[in-house]
Coordinates of C-alpha atoms in Angstrom, one line a residue:
M89 CA -4.5 9.2 17.6
P90 CA -6.4 11.6 15.3
Y91 CA -9.4 11.0 13.1
F92 CA -10.6 12.9 10.1
T93 CA -14.1 12.9 8.6
L94 CA -14.4 12.9 4.8
K95 CA -16.9 14.8 2.8
D96 CA -19.1 11.7 2.5
G97 CA -19.2 11.3 6.3
V98 CA -16.7 8.4 6.5
T99 CA -14.2 8.9 9.3
L100 CA -10.6 7.8 8.8
F101 CA -8.1 6.9 11.5
Y102 CA -4.5 8.1 10.8
K103 CA -1.2 8.5 12.5
D104 CA 0.9 11.6 12.3
W105 CA 4.3 10.9 13.9
G106 CA 7.8 12.2 14.0
N107 CA 9.0 15.7 13.3
A108 CA 6.0 17.9 12.7
T109 CA 8.1 20.2 10.5
G110 CA 10.0 17.5 8.8
Q111 CA 9.7 16.3 5.2
P112 CA 6.5 14.3 5.0
V113 CA 6.4 10.6 4.1
F114 CA 2.9 9.1 3.6
F115 CA 2.3 5.4 3.8
S116 CA -0.5 3.2 2.4
H117 CA -0.9 -0.3 3.6
G118 CA -1.7 -3.6 1.9
W119 CA -4.8 -5.9 2.0
P120 CA -6.5 -6.5 4.5
L121 CA -4.2 -4.8 6.9
N122 CA -3.9 -1.3 8.4
S123 CA -1.4 1.4 9.2
D124 CA 0.2 -0.7 11.9
N125 CA 1.9 -2.8 9.3
F126 CA 4.2 0.0 8.5
E127 CA 5.1 0.8 12.2
L128 CA 8.8 -0.2 11.8
Q129 CA 9.3 2.0 8.8
M130 CA 7.5 4.9 10.5
N131 CA 9.4 4.5 13.7
F132 CA 12.7 4.4 11.8
L133 CA 12.1 7.4 9.6
G134 CA 10.5 9.4 12.4
N135 CA 13.7 8.9 14.4
H136 CA 15.6 10.3 11.4
G137 CA 13.6 13.6 11.5
Y138 CA 10.9 12.9 9.0
R139 CA 7.2 13.5 9.5
V140 CA 5.5 10.1 8.9
I141 CA 1.8 9.8 8.2
A142 CA -0.3 6.7 7.6
H143 CA -4.0 6.1 7.5
D144 CA -6.3 3.0 7.9
R145 CA -8.0 2.7 4.5
R146 CA -11.8 3.1 4.7
G147 CA -13.2 -0.2 6.0
H148 CA -9.9 -1.2 7.6
G149 CA -8.5 -1.0 11.0
R150 CA -9.9 1.8 13.1
S151 CA -11.6 3.7 10.3
D152 CA -15.3 3.6 9.6
Q153 CA -16.7 0.6 7.7
P154 CA -18.9 2.0 4.9
W155 CA -20.8 -0.3 2.5
N156 CA -19.7 1.7 -0.5
G157 CA -16.5 3.2 -1.8
N158 CA -14.2 0.2 -1.6
D159 CA -12.4 1.0 -4.9
V160 CA -9.2 2.6 -6.1
D161 CA -10.8 5.9 -7.2
T162 CA -12.5 6.4 -3.9
W163 CA -9.3 5.5 -1.9
A164 CA -7.3 8.0 -4.0
S165 CA -10.0 10.7 -3.3
D166 CA -9.9 9.9 0.4
I167 CA -6.1 10.4 0.4
S168 CA -6.6 13.8 -1.4
E169 CA -8.9 15.0 1.3
L170 CA -6.5 13.9 4.0
F171 CA -3.7 15.7 2.2
E172 CA -5.8 18.9 2.1
H173 CA -6.7 18.5 5.8
L174 CA -3.1 18.1 6.8
K175 CA -1.8 20.7 4.3
L176 CA 0.9 18.3 3.1
T177 CA 3.3 19.3 0.3
D178 CA 6.2 17.6 -1.4
A179 CA 5.5 14.3 0.2
T180 CA 7.1 11.0 -0.6
L181 CA 4.5 8.2 -1.0
V182 CA 5.2 4.7 0.1
G183 CA 2.7 2.0 -0.8
H184 CA 2.8 -1.7 -0.2
S185 CA 0.8 -4.2 -2.3
T186 CA -2.7 -2.8 -2.7
G187 CA -1.4 0.5 -1.1
G188 CA 0.9 0.8 -4.1
G189 CA -2.2 0.9 -6.3
D190 CA -4.1 3.6 -4.5
L191 CA -1.0 5.8 -4.2
T192 CA -0.2 5.4 -7.9
R193 CA -3.8 6.5 -8.7
F194 CA -3.5 9.4 -6.2
A195 CA -0.2 10.5 -7.6
A196 CA -1.5 10.5 -11.1
K197 CA -4.6 12.5 -10.1
S198 CA -2.7 14.9 -7.8
K199 CA -0.9 16.4 -10.9
A200 CA -4.1 18.6 -11.3
H201 CA -3.9 19.8 -7.7
S202 CA -1.5 21.8 -5.5
G203 CA -0.7 21.7 -1.9
Y204 CA 0.4 24.3 0.6
G205 CA 4.0 25.3 1.0
S206 CA 5.5 27.6 3.6
H207 CA 3.8 30.9 4.0
G208 CA 0.9 29.7 2.0
S209 CA 2.8 29.4 -1.2
K210 CA 1.5 26.8 -3.7
S211 CA 3.5 23.6 -4.2
S212 CA 3.0 20.1 -5.4
W213 CA 1.5 17.4 -3.2
V214 CA 3.8 14.6 -4.3
K215 CA 7.6 14.6 -4.7
K216 CA 8.5 10.9 -5.0
L217 CA 6.8 7.5 -5.0
V218 CA 7.9 4.2 -3.6
L219 CA 6.1 1.0 -4.7
I220 CA 6.9 -2.1 -2.6
S221 CA 5.5 -5.4 -3.8
A222 CA 2.8 -3.4 -5.5
I223 CA -0.2 -4.5 -7.6
V224 CA 0.9 -2.2 -10.5
P225 CA 0.9 -2.2 -13.5
Q226 CA -1.8 -4.8 -13.1
L227 CA -2.1 -7.9 -10.9
L228 CA -4.7 -9.6 -13.1
Q229 CA -3.3 -11.8 -15.8
A230 CA -3.8 -10.4 -19.3
D231 CA -2.4 -11.0 -22.8
W232 CA 0.2 -8.2 -22.2
N233 CA 0.7 -9.4 -18.6
P234 CA 1.1 -13.2 -18.7
S235 CA 2.8 -13.2 -15.3
G236 CA -0.3 -11.9 -13.6
V237 CA -2.7 -13.8 -11.4
P238 CA -5.5 -15.5 -13.3
L239 CA -9.1 -14.4 -12.6
E240 CA -9.9 -17.9 -11.5
T241 CA -7.4 -17.6 -8.7
M242 CA -9.0 -14.3 -7.5
N243 CA -12.4 -16.0 -7.7
Q244 CA -11.1 -18.8 -5.5
Q245 CA -10.0 -16.2 -3.0
R246 CA -13.5 -14.7 -3.0
A247 CA -15.0 -18.2 -2.5
L248 CA -12.6 -18.9 0.5
M249 CA -13.7 -15.6 2.1
L250 CA -17.3 -16.5 1.7
K251 CA -16.8 -20.0 3.1
D252 CA -14.6 -19.2 6.1
R253 CA -12.8 -15.8 6.3
S254 CA -11.3 -16.6 9.7
Q255 CA -9.5 -19.7 8.4
F256 CA -8.5 -18.0 5.1
F257 CA -7.0 -15.1 7.1
Y258 CA -4.7 -17.6 8.9
D259 CA -3.8 -19.5 5.8
V260 CA -2.5 -16.4 4.0
P261 CA 0.1 -15.3 6.6
E262 CA 1.0 -18.9 7.5
G263 CA 1.8 -19.5 3.9
P264 CA 2.5 -17.2 0.9
F265 CA 2.3 -13.7 2.4
F266 CA 5.5 -13.9 4.5
G267 CA 6.9 -16.9 2.6
F268 CA 6.6 -19.1 5.6
N269 CA 5.6 -22.0 3.4
R270 CA 9.1 -22.1 1.8
P271 CA 11.7 -24.8 2.9
N272 CA 13.8 -23.7 5.8
A273 CA 11.8 -20.5 6.4
T274 CA 12.1 -19.0 9.9
V275 CA 8.5 -18.7 10.9
S276 CA 7.3 -15.9 13.2
K277 CA 4.0 -16.8 15.0
G278 CA 3.8 -13.2 16.1
L279 CA 3.7 -11.9 12.5
I280 CA 1.1 -14.5 11.6
Q281 CA -1.1 -13.5 14.6
S282 CA -0.5 -9.8 13.9
W283 CA -1.6 -10.2 10.2
Y284 CA -4.7 -12.1 11.4
N285 CA -5.6 -9.5 14.0
E286 CA -5.3 -6.7 11.5
G287 CA -7.2 -8.6 8.8
M288 CA -10.1 -9.4 11.0
Q289 CA -10.4 -5.7 12.0
A290 CA -11.3 -5.0 8.4
S291 CA -15.0 -5.2 7.5
F292 CA -15.9 -8.2 5.5
K293 CA -17.4 -6.1 2.8
S294 CA -14.3 -3.9 2.4
A295 CA -11.9 -6.8 2.4
F296 CA -14.1 -8.7 -0.1
D297 CA -14.6 -5.7 -2.4
T298 CA -10.8 -4.9 -2.4
I299 CA -10.2 -8.1 -4.4
A300 CA -11.8 -6.4 -7.4
S301 CA -9.2 -3.6 -7.2
W302 CA -6.5 -6.2 -8.2
E303 CA -8.0 -6.2 -11.7
T304 CA -7.2 -2.5 -12.2
D305 CA -4.9 -1.5 -15.1
F306 CA -2.5 1.2 -13.8
R307 CA -0.5 1.6 -17.0
H308 CA -1.9 5.0 -17.8
D309 CA -1.4 6.2 -14.3
L310 CA 2.2 5.2 -14.3
Q311 CA 2.9 6.7 -17.7
S312 CA 1.5 10.0 -16.5
L313 CA 4.0 10.4 -13.7
D314 CA 7.0 12.6 -14.0
I315 CA 8.3 12.1 -10.5
P316 CA 11.1 9.7 -9.3
V317 CA 9.7 6.3 -8.6
L318 CA 11.5 3.5 -6.7
V319 CA 10.0 0.1 -7.4
I320 CA 11.0 -2.6 -4.9
H321 CA 10.0 -6.3 -5.4
G322 CA 11.1 -9.7 -4.2
D323 CA 11.8 -12.3 -6.8
A324 CA 10.1 -14.9 -4.6
D325 CA 6.9 -13.0 -4.2
Q326 CA 3.9 -15.5 -4.1
I327 CA 1.2 -12.8 -3.9
V328 CA 2.2 -10.3 -6.6
P329 CA 4.5 -12.3 -8.9
F330 CA 7.9 -10.8 -9.7
G331 CA 7.0 -10.8 -13.4
V332 CA 4.3 -8.2 -12.6
G333 CA 6.5 -5.8 -10.6
N334 CA 9.5 -6.4 -12.8
Q335 CA 7.8 -4.6 -15.7
T336 CA 6.6 -1.5 -13.8
T337 CA 9.6 0.7 -14.7
K338 CA 9.0 0.4 -18.4
F339 CA 5.8 2.5 -18.0
L340 CA 7.6 5.2 -16.0
K341 CA 9.6 8.2 -17.1
D342 CA 11.9 8.2 -14.0
G343 CA 11.8 4.7 -12.5
R344 CA 14.2 2.3 -11.1
L345 CA 13.9 -1.3 -9.8
K346 CA 15.4 -2.7 -6.6
V347 CA 15.2 -6.5 -6.5
Y348 CA 15.3 -8.5 -3.2
K349 CA 16.7 -11.9 -4.1
G350 CA 14.5 -14.6 -2.4
G351 CA 12.3 -11.8 -1.1
P352 CA 8.7 -12.6 -0.2
H353 CA 5.7 -10.3 -0.6
A354 CA 6.0 -9.0 2.9
L355 CA 9.2 -7.1 2.5
P356 CA 8.5 -4.3 5.0
N357 CA 8.1 -7.1 7.7
I358 CA 10.7 -9.6 6.6
E359 CA 13.4 -7.3 5.2
V360 CA 13.0 -4.5 7.7
D361 CA 16.6 -3.1 7.7
G362 CA 16.9 -3.3 4.0
I363 CA 13.6 -1.5 3.3
N364 CA 14.3 1.1 6.0
N365 CA 17.6 1.9 4.5
D366 CA 16.3 1.9 0.9
L367 CA 13.6 4.4 2.0
L368 CA 16.1 6.6 3.8
S369 CA 18.5 6.7 0.9
F370 CA 15.8 7.5 -1.6
L371 CA 14.5 10.3 0.6
K372 CA 17.9 11.8 0.9
E373 CA 18.4 12.0 -2.9
T374 CA 17.8 15.5 -4.3

């Protein structure tokens, strides 16, 4: 698999699968995971002729583990450099959870840039955006965002990481992330172990610092977008409350909401066929 070194010396791991000349789809993963968490969507779209790309965010997975730069603006800049390196154009972005935040910031900033079309012609970097269980418009609770997560809860998560990250990183997938704590839930030990393995690959510093990104207000970023945006959220999400995602479209010029009844936070893992087909249908729209 390829690696790319950023201007600040940090090396990112990324996957570039599928049809090398196909329409590009770029994925950004949630916390504290890596690009492996989108493998079923990448395999599905790759088999449908798309070029599918995903990176391990700095500090996560197989990428370098720098002390600094674990913030939304740096992540968006990292994606910009990777887009330049791969000469991507007219890409559809797909972000889950925290990945929906960095892709929203990247899409907003990319309006000032251009990519490389065929024969060297200039073209836009971003064509469409998909936000799945994303932390936009803001995960942190506020007067305008009463459904958000209180700061006290985020501080509790920081404390649990400092006390025993290993145990915390079992408690999250065993409970709210996949919705396995709900009555009559079908529990997958494999998904729990996979989440734990990916989470423990991330550096402690990067995983800890990422919690601060959940306080980011993305309303201005969303309002600046003039591309089609598909917002997908489960109404039983215990990580990013449905009341947060449900209001995203009101900040968009061209947004629509797809609700998964009873859907947990981990829709790409739990609702694989539904998410795959949602993505394919959105990609096929002109």
